[in-house]
Short mmCIF file of C-alpha atoms and ligand atoms in Angstrom, two decimals:
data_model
loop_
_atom_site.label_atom_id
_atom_site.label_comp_id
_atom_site.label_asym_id
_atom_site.label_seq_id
_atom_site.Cartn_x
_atom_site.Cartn_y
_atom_site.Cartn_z
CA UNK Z 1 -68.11 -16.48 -33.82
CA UNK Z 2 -64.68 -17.51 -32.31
CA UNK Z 3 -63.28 -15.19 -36.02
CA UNK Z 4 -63.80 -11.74 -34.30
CA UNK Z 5 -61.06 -12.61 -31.97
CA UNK Z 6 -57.57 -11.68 -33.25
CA UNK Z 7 -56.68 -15.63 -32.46
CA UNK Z 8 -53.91 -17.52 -34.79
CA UNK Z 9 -55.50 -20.01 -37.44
CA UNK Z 10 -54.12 -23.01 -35.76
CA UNK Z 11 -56.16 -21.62 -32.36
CA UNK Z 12 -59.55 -21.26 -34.92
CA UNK Z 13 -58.97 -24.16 -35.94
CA UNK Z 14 -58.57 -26.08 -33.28
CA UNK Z 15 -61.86 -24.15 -31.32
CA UNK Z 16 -63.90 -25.10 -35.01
CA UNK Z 17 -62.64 -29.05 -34.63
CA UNK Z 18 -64.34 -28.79 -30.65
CA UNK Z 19 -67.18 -27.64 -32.64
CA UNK Z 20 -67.54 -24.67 -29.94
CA UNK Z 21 -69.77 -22.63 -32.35
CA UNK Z 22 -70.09 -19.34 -29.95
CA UNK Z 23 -68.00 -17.74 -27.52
CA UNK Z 24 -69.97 -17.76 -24.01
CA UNK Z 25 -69.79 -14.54 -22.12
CA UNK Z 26 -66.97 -14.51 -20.35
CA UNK Z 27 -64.98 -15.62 -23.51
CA UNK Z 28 -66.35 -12.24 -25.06
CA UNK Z 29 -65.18 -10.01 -21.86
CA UNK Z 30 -61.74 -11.69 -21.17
CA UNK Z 31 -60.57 -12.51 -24.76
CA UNK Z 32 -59.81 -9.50 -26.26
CA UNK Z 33 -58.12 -7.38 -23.57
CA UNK Z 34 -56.25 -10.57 -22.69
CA UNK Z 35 -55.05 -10.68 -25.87
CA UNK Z 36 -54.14 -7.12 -25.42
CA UNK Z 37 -51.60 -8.33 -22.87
CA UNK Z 38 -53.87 -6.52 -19.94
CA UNK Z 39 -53.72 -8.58 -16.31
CA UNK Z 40 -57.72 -9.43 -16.11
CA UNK Z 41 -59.13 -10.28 -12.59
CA UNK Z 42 -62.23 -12.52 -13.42
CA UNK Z 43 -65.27 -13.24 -11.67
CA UNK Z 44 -66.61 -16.42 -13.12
CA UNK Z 45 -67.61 -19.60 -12.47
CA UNK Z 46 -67.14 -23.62 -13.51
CA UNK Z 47 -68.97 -24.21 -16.87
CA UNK Z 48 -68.99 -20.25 -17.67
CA UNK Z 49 -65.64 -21.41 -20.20
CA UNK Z 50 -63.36 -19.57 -18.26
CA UNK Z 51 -60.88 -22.26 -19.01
CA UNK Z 52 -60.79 -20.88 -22.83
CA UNK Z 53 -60.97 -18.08 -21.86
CA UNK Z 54 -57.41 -17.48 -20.64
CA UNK Z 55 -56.26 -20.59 -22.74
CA UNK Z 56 -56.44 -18.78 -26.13
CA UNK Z 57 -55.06 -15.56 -25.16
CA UNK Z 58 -52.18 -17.95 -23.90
CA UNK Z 59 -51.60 -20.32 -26.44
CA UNK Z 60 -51.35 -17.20 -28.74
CA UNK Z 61 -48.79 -15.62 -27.52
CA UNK Z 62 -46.96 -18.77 -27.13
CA UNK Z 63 -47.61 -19.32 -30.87
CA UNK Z 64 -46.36 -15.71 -31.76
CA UNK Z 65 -43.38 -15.70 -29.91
CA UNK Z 66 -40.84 -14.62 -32.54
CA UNK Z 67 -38.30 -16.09 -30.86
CA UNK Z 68 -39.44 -20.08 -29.63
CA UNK Z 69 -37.51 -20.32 -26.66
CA UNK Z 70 -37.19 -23.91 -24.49
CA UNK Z 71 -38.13 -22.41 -21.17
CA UNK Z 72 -41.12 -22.67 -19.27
CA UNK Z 73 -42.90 -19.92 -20.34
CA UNK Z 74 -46.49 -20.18 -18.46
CA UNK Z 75 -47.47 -20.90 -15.33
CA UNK Z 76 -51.37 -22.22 -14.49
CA UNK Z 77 -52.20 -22.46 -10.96
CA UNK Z 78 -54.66 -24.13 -9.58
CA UNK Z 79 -56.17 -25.51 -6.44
CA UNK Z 80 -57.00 -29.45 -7.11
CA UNK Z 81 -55.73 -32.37 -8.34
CA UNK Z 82 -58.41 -32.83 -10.52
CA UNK Z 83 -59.19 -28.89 -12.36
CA UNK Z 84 -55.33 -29.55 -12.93
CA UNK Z 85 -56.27 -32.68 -14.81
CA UNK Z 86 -59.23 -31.09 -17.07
CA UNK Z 87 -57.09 -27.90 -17.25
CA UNK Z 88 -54.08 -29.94 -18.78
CA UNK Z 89 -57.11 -31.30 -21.29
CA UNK Z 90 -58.22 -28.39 -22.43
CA UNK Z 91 -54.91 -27.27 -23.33
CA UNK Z 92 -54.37 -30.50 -25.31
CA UNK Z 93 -57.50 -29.84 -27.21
CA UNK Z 94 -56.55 -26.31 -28.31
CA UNK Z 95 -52.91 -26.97 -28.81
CA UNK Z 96 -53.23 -29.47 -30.82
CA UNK Z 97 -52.26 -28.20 -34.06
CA UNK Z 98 -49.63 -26.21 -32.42
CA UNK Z 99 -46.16 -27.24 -30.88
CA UNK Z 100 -46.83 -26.05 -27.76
CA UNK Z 101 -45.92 -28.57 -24.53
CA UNK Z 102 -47.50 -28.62 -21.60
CA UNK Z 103 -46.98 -30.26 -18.41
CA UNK Z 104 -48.28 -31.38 -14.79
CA UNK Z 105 -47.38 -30.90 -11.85
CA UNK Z 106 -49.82 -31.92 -8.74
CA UNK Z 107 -49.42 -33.97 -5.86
CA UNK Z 108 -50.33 -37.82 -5.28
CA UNK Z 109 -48.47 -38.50 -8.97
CA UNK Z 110 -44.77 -39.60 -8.73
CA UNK Z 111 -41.98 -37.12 -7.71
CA UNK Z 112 -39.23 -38.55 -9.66
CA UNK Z 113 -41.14 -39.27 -13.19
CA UNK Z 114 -42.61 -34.82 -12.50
CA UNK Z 115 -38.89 -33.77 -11.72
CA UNK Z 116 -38.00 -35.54 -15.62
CA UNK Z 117 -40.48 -34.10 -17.21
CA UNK Z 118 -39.57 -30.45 -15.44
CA UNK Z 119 -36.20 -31.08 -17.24
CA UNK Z 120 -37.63 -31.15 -20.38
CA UNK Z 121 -39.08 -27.69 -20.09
CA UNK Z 122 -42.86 -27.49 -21.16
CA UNK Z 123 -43.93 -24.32 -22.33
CA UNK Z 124 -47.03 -24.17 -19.84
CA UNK Z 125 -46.92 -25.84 -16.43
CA UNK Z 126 -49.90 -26.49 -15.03
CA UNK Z 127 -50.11 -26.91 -11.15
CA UNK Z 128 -50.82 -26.91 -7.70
CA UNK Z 129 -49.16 -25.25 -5.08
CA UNK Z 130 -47.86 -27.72 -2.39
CA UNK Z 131 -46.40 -29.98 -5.27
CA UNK Z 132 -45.28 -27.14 -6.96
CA UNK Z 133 -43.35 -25.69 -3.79
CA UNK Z 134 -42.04 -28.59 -3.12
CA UNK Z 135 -40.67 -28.99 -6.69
CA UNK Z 136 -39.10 -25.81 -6.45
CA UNK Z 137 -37.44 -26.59 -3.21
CA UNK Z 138 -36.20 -29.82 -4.18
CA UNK Z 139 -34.54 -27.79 -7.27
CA UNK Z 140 -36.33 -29.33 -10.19
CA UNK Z 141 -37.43 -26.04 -11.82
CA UNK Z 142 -36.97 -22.70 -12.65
CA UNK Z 143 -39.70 -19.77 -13.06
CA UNK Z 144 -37.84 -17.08 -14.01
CA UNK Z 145 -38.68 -17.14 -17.66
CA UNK Z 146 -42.53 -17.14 -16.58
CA UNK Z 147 -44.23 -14.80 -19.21
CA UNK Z 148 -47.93 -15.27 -18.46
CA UNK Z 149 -48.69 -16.37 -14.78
CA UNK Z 150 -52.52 -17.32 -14.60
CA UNK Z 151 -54.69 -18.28 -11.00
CA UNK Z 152 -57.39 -20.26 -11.69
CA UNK Z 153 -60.37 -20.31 -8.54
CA UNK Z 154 -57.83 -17.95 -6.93
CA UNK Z 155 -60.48 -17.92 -4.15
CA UNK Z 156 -60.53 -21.83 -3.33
CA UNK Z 157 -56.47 -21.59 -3.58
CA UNK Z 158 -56.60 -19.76 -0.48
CA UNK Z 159 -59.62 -21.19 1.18
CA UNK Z 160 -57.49 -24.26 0.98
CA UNK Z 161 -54.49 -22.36 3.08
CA UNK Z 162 -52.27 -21.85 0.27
CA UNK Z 163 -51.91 -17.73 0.65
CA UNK Z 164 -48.05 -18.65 1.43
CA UNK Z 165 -47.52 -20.72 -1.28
CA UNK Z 166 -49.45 -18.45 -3.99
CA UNK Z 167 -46.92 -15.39 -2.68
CA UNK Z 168 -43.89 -17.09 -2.83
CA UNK Z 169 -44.39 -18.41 -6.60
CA UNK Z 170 -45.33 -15.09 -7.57
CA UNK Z 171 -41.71 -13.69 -6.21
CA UNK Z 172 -40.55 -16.24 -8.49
CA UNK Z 173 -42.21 -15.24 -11.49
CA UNK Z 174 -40.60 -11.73 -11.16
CA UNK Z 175 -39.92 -11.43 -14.90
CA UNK Z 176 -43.74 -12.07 -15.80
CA UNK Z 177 -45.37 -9.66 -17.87
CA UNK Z 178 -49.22 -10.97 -17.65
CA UNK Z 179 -51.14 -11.95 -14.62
CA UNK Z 180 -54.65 -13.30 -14.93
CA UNK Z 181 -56.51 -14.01 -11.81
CA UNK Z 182 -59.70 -16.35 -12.16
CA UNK Z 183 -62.20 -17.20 -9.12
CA UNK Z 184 -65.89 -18.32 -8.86
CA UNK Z 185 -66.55 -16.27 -5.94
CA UNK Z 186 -65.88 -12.49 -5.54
CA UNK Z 187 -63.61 -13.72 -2.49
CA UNK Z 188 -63.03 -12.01 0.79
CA UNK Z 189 -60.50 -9.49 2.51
CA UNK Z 190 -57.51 -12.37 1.37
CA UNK Z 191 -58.45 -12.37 -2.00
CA UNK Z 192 -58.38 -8.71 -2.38
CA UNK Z 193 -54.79 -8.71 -0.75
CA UNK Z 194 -53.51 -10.97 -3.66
CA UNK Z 195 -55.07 -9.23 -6.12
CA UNK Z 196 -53.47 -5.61 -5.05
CA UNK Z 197 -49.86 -7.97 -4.73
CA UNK Z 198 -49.81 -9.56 -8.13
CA UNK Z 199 -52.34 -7.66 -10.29
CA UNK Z 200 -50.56 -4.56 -12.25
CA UNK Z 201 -53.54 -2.33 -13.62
CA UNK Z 202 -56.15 -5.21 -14.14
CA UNK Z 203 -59.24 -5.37 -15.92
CA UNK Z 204 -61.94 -6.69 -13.63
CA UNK Z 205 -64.26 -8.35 -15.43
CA UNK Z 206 -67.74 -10.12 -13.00
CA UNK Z 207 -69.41 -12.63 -14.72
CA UNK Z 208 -71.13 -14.70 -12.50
CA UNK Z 209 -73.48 -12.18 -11.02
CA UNK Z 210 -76.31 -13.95 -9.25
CA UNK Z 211 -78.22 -13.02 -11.96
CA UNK Z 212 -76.37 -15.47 -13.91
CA UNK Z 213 -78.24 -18.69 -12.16
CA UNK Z 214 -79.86 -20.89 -14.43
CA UNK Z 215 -83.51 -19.66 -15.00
CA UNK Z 216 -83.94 -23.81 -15.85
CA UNK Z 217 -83.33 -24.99 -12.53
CA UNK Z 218 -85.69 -25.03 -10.05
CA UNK Z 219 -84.97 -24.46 -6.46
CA UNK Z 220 -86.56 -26.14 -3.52
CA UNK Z 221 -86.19 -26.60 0.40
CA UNK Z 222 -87.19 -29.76 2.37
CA UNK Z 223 -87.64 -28.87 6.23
CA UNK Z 224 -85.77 -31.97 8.03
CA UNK Z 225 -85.98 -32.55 11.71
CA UNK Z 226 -82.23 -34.09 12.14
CA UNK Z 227 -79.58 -35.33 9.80
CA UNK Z 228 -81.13 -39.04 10.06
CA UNK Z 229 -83.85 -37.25 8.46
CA UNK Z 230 -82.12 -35.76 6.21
CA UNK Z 231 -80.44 -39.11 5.04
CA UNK Z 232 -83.82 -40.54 4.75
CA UNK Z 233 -84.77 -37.89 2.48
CA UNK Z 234 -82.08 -38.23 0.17
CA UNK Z 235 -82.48 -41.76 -0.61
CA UNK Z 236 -86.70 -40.89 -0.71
CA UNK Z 237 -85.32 -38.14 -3.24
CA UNK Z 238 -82.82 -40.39 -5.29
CA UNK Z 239 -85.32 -43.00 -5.77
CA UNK Z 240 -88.20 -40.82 -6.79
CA UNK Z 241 -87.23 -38.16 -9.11
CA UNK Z 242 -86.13 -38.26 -12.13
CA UNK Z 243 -82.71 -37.53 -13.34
CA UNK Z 244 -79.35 -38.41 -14.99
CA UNK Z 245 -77.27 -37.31 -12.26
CA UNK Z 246 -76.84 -36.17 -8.68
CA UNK Z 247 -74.55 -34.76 -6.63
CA UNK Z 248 -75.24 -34.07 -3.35
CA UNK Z 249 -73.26 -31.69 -1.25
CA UNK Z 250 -71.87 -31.52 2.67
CA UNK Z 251 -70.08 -29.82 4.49
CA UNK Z 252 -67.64 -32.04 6.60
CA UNK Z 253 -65.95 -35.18 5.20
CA UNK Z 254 -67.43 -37.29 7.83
CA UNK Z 255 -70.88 -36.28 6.83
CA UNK Z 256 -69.73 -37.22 3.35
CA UNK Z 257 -68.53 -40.50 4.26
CA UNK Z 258 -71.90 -41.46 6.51
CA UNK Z 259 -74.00 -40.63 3.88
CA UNK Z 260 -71.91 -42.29 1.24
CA UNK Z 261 -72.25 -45.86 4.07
CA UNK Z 262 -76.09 -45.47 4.01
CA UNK Z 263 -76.70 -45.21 0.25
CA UNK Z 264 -74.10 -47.95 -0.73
CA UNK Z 265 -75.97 -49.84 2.04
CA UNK Z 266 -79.39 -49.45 -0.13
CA UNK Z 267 -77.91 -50.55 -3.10
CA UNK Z 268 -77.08 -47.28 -5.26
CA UNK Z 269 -74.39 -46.50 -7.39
CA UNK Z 270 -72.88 -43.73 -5.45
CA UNK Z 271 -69.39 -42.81 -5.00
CA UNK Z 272 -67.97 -40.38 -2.32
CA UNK Z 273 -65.64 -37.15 -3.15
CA UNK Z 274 -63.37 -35.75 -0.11
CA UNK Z 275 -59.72 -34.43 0.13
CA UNK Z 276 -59.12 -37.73 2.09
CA UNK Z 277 -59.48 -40.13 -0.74
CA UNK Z 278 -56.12 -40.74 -2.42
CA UNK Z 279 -55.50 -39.89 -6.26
CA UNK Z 280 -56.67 -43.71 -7.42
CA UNK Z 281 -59.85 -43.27 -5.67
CA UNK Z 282 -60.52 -39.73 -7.03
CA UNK Z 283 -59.64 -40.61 -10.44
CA UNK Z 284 -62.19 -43.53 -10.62
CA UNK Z 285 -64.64 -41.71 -9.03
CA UNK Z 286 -64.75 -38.76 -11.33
CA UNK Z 287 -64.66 -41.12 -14.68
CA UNK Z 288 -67.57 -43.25 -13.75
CA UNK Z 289 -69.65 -40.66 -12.23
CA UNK Z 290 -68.68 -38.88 -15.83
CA UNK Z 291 -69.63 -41.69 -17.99
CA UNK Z 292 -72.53 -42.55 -16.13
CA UNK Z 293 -72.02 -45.87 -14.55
CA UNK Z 294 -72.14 -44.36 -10.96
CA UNK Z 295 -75.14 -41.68 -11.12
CA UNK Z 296 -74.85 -40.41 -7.75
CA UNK Z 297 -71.95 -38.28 -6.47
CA UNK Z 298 -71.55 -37.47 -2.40
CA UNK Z 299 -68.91 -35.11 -2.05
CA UNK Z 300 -67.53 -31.46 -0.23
CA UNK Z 301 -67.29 -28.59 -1.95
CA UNK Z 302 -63.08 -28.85 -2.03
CA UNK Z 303 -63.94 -32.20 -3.82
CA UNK Z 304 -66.05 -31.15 -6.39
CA UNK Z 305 -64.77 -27.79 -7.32
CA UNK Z 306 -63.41 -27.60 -10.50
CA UNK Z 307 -65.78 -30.98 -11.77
CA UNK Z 308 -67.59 -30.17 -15.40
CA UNK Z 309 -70.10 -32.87 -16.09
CA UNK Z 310 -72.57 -32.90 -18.77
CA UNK Z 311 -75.88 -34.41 -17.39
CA UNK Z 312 -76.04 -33.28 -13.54
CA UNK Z 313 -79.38 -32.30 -13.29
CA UNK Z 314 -80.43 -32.95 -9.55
CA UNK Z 315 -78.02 -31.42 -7.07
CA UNK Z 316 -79.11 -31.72 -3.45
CA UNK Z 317 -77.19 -29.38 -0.34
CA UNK Z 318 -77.35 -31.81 2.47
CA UNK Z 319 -76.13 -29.47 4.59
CA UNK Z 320 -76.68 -25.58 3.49
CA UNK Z 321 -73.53 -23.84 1.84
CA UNK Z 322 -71.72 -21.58 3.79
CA UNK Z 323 -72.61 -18.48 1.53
CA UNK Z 324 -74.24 -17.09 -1.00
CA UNK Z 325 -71.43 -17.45 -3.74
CA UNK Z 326 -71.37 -20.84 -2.60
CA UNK Z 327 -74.63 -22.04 -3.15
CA UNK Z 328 -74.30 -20.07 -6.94
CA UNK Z 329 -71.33 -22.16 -7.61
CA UNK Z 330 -73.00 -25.72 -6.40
CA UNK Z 331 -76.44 -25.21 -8.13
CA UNK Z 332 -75.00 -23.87 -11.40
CA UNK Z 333 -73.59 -27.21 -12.39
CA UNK Z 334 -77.21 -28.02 -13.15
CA UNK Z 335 -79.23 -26.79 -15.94
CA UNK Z 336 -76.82 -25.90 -18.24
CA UNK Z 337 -76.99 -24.83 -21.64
CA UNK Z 338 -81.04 -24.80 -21.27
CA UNK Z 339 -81.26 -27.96 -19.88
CA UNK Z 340 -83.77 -28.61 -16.96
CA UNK Z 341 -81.91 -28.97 -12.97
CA UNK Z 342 -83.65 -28.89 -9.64
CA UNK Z 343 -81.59 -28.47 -6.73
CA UNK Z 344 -83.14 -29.16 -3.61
CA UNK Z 345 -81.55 -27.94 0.17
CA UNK Z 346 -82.34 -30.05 3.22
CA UNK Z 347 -82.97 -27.40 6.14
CA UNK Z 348 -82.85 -28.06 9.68
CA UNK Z 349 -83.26 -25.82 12.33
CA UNK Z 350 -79.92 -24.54 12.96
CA UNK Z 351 -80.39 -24.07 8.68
CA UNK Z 352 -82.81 -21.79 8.78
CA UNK Z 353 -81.58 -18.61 9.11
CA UNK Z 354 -78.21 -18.93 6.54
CA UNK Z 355 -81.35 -20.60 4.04
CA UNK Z 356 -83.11 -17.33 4.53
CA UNK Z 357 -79.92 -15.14 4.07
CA UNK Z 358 -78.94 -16.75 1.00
CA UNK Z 359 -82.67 -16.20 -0.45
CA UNK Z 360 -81.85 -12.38 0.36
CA UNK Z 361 -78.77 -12.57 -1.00
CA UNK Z 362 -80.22 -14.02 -4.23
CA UNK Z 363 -83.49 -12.04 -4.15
CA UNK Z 364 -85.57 -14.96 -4.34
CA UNK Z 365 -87.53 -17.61 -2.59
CA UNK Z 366 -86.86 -21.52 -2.29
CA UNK Z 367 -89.78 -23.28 -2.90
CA UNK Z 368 -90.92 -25.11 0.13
CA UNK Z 369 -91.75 -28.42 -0.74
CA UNK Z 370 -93.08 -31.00 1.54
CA UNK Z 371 -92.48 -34.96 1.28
CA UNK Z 372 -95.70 -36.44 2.65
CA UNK Z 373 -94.13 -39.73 3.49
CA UNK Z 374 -91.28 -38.21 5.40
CA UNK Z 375 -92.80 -35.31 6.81
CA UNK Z 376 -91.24 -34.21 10.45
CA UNK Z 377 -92.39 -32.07 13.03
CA UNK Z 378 -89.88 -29.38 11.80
CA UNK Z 379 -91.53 -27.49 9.45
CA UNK Z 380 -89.96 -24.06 9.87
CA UNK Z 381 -89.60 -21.17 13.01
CA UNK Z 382 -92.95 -20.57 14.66
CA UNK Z 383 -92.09 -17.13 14.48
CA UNK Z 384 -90.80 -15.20 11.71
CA UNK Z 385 -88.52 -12.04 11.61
CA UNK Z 386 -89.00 -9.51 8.88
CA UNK Z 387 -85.95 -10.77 7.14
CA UNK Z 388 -87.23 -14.12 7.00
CA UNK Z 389 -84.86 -15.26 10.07
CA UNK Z 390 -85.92 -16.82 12.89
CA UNK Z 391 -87.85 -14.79 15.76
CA UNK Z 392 -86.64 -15.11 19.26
CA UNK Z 393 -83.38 -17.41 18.96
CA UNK Z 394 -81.22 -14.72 20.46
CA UNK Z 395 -78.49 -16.56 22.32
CA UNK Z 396 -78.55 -16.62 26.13
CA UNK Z 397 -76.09 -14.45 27.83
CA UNK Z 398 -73.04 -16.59 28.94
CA UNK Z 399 -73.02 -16.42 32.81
CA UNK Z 400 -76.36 -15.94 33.55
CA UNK Z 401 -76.50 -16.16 37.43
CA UNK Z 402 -79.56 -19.06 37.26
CA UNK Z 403 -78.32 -20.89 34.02
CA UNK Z 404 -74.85 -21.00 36.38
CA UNK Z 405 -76.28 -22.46 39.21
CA UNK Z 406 -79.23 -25.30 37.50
CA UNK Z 407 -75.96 -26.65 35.09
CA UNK Z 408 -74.07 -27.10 38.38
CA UNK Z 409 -76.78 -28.73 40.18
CA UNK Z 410 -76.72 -31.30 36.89
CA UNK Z 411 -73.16 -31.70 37.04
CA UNK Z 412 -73.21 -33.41 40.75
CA UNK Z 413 -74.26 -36.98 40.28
CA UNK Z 414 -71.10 -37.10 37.72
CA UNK Z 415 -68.91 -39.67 38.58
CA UNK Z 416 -66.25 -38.91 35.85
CA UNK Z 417 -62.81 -38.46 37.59
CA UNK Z 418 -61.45 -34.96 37.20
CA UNK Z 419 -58.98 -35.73 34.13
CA UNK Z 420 -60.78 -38.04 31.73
CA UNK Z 421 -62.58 -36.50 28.59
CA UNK Z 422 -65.55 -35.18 28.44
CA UNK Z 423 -67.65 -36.57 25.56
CA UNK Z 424 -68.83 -34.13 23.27
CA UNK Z 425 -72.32 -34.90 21.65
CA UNK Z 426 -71.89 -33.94 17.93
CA UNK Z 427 -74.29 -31.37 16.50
CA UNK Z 428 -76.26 -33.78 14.87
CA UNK Z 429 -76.61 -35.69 18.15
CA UNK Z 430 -75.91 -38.95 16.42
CA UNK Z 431 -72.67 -40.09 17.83
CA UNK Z 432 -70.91 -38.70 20.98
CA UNK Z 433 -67.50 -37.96 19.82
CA UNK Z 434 -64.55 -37.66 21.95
CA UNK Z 435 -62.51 -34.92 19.78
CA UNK Z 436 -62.33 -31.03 20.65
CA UNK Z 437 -60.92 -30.09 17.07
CA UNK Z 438 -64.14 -29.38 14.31
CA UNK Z 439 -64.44 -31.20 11.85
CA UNK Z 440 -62.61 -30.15 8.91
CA UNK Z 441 -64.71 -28.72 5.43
CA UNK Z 442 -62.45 -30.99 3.31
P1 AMP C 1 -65.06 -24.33 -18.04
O1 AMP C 1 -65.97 -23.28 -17.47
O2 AMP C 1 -63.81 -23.73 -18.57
O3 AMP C 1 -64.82 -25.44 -17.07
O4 AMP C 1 -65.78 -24.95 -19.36
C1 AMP C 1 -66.92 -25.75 -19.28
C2 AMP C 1 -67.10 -26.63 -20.53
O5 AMP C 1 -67.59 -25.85 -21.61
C3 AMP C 1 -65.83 -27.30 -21.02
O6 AMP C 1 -66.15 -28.65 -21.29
C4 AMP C 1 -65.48 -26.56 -22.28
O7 AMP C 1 -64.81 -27.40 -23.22
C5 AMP C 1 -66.83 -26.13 -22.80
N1 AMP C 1 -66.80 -24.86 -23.55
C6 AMP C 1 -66.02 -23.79 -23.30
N2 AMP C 1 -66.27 -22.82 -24.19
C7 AMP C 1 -67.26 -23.25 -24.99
C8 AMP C 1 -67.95 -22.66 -26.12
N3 AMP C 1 -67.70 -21.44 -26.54
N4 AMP C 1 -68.89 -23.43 -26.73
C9 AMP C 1 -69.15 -24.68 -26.29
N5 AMP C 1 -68.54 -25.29 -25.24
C10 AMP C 1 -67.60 -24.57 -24.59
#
């Protein structure tokens, strides 16, 4: 019951009018010693309710300030467009028998219209952090009255590059006296450096142990021999299993992009999620794919972080997350709240062995599952370490005297002058590229 927390009745009532009838777990940890004015350092994830979870704590001491002042009084930072978006609902929804204002501040909306409604001093801002620099350079607003300075997926913020950013609005929220910091992964060595900057004393509360994964959703692996294959299997797996909706995950926007070509190509409603698509786009993707007229979602994890929607129950990795905390945070969108998910990873060869880490990491094991129609001759290393890993892919040493000598012997025929590009085959060996730069996550 939302009563046991000291919240104000406008707050209750609001939370009773959502018809939110229990607090989830991380509302239970990070309520009360919020409330307490402690900073918190959260572990938790998208769909835990970590939104409410530092929104009540908030909008209560905005409510009890003695004195109502017009100043902007909170800060929420956050690393997309679109969390900003859901964030700046949320606080709509529980403010709404209140007199709290709140405001938004993110890029790809208009400068000029953002800089007006800065002047009228809400008492949260919610933002991002290149907008919100540039804001504060262009000497729109003022954060020295920030009382409660919040981070939401702290860890994507600076995935995303924006370390700089998050230190410099931090110096200018000197006179804060709260700090919450919110992420979905424990983060690495950067993460750790902003919490021992901005953190005074925190309560660090870890809620999305692995543990945590949805004991509803099934996990599977599908051995794929290339990523032609892999395509292939995705629109085998889109028109064979049932579901309401599907995301499906990769890593690079290109990837994104060619898969998105292929499935529009075969006639399904799919729509495609990347940091290149401009606000319009991203808008209109999110809403459809949320009211169901578009059931299948490509996008990177940048794209998608942050997303809540009710009725994803088939998400697919296309290409295997980076880590462990990754995969927890793409496969528990599905199989919420009881509901049934399967979330299937495509594995190739150079796959394999991050599949087989993350199992460790998780202490479980995918289910292999086999496509008859589609079955390639990859099914798997021949030869299998004790860790699951491959056996016997040791890279060769660099240099190697033969190696040396039966690459130059190759390169002779070659009739490309001395200066012109090289082509460089890309991993997938679909498409020679001509580009020396990766290409980027998102
Ligand atoms: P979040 O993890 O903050 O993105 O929240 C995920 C979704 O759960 C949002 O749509 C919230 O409105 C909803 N939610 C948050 N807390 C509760 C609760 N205690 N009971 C039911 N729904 C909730």
């Amino acid at each position: 019951m939302f009563t046991q927390f000291a919240l104000h009745e406008r707050l209750l009532k609001a939370v009773a009018e959502l018809n939110f009838a229990e607090p989830t777990p991380v509302q239970v940890a990070a309520i009360p010693p919020a409330l307490e004015g402690r900073d918190l350092r959260v572990t938790a994830q998208t769909g835990s309710g970590k939104t409410a979870a530092f929104l009540l704590p908030l909008l209560n001491s905005l409510i009890g300030d003695a004195k109502p002042r017009v100043e902007i009084r909170s800060l929420i930072l956050l690393p997309t467009r679109e969390l900003a978006q859901q964030t700046l609902k949320e606080v709509e929804r529980f403010s709404q028998f209140t007199f709290v204002k709140s405001g938004l501040v993110t890029g790809g909306e208009d400068f000029k219209v953002q800089a007006a409604m800065l002047r009228k001093l809400p008492d949260i801002l919610i933002a991002t952090p290149g907008r919100l620099i540039e804001q504060l350079n262009a000497g729109s607003l003022d954060l020295k009255a920030v009382q409660v300075l919040i981070f939401d997926e702290a860890d994507r913020m600076l995935d995303m590059g924006f370390a700089e950013a998050i230190e410099r609005i931090t110096v200018e929220c000197a006179n804060r006296r709260q700090t919450l910091l919110f992420s979905a992964t424990t983060g690495g060595a950067a993460l750790r450096e902003v919490v021992a900057g901005v953190l005074r004393d925190p309560v660090h509360l870890k809620l999305n142990s692995v543990g945590e994964l949805s004991e509803t959703t099934r996990q599977q692996v599908i051995t794929a021999d290339d990523p032609m294959h892999k395509e292939r299997l995705v629109q085998w797996l889109l028109s064979n299993e049932t579901y309401q909706k599907a995301i499906i995950f990769t890593n690079t926007r290109a990837q994104a992009d060619r898969l998105y070509g292929h499935l529009v190509a075969d006639e399904f409603k799919a729509f495609v999620l990347h940091g290149e698509k401009d606000q319009k786009d991203r808008k209109l993707a999110i809403e459809r794919f949320s009211q169901g007229a578009n059931r299948v979602l490509v996008a990177t994890d940048v794209a998608a972080r942050g997303l809540d929607i009710d009725g994803l129950d088939l998400v697919i990795n296309f290409d295997m997350p980076r880590s462990g905390d990754e995969y927890v945070h793409r496969i528990g969108r599905t199989g919420r709240a009881g509901a049934d998910g399967l979330a299937i990873s495509l594995i190739c060869h150079n796959d394999w062995n991050l599949m087989s880490s993350i199992e460790r990491y998780l202490k479980q094991r995918f289910e292999r599952r086999v496509i008859k129609e589609l079955k390639g001759s990859y099914q798997g290393p021949k030869n299998l370490k004790a860790s699951g890993k491959a056996a016997g892919t040791k890279k060769k040493k660099i240099g190697d005297k033969k190696d040396v000598k039966k690459a130059a012997a190759k390169r002779k025929p070659s009739a490309r002058p001395n200066n012109a590009p090289s082509a460089v085959v890309s991993q997938d060996g679909l498409a020679p590229l001509k580009r020396k730069k990766p290409a980027s996550a998102d």
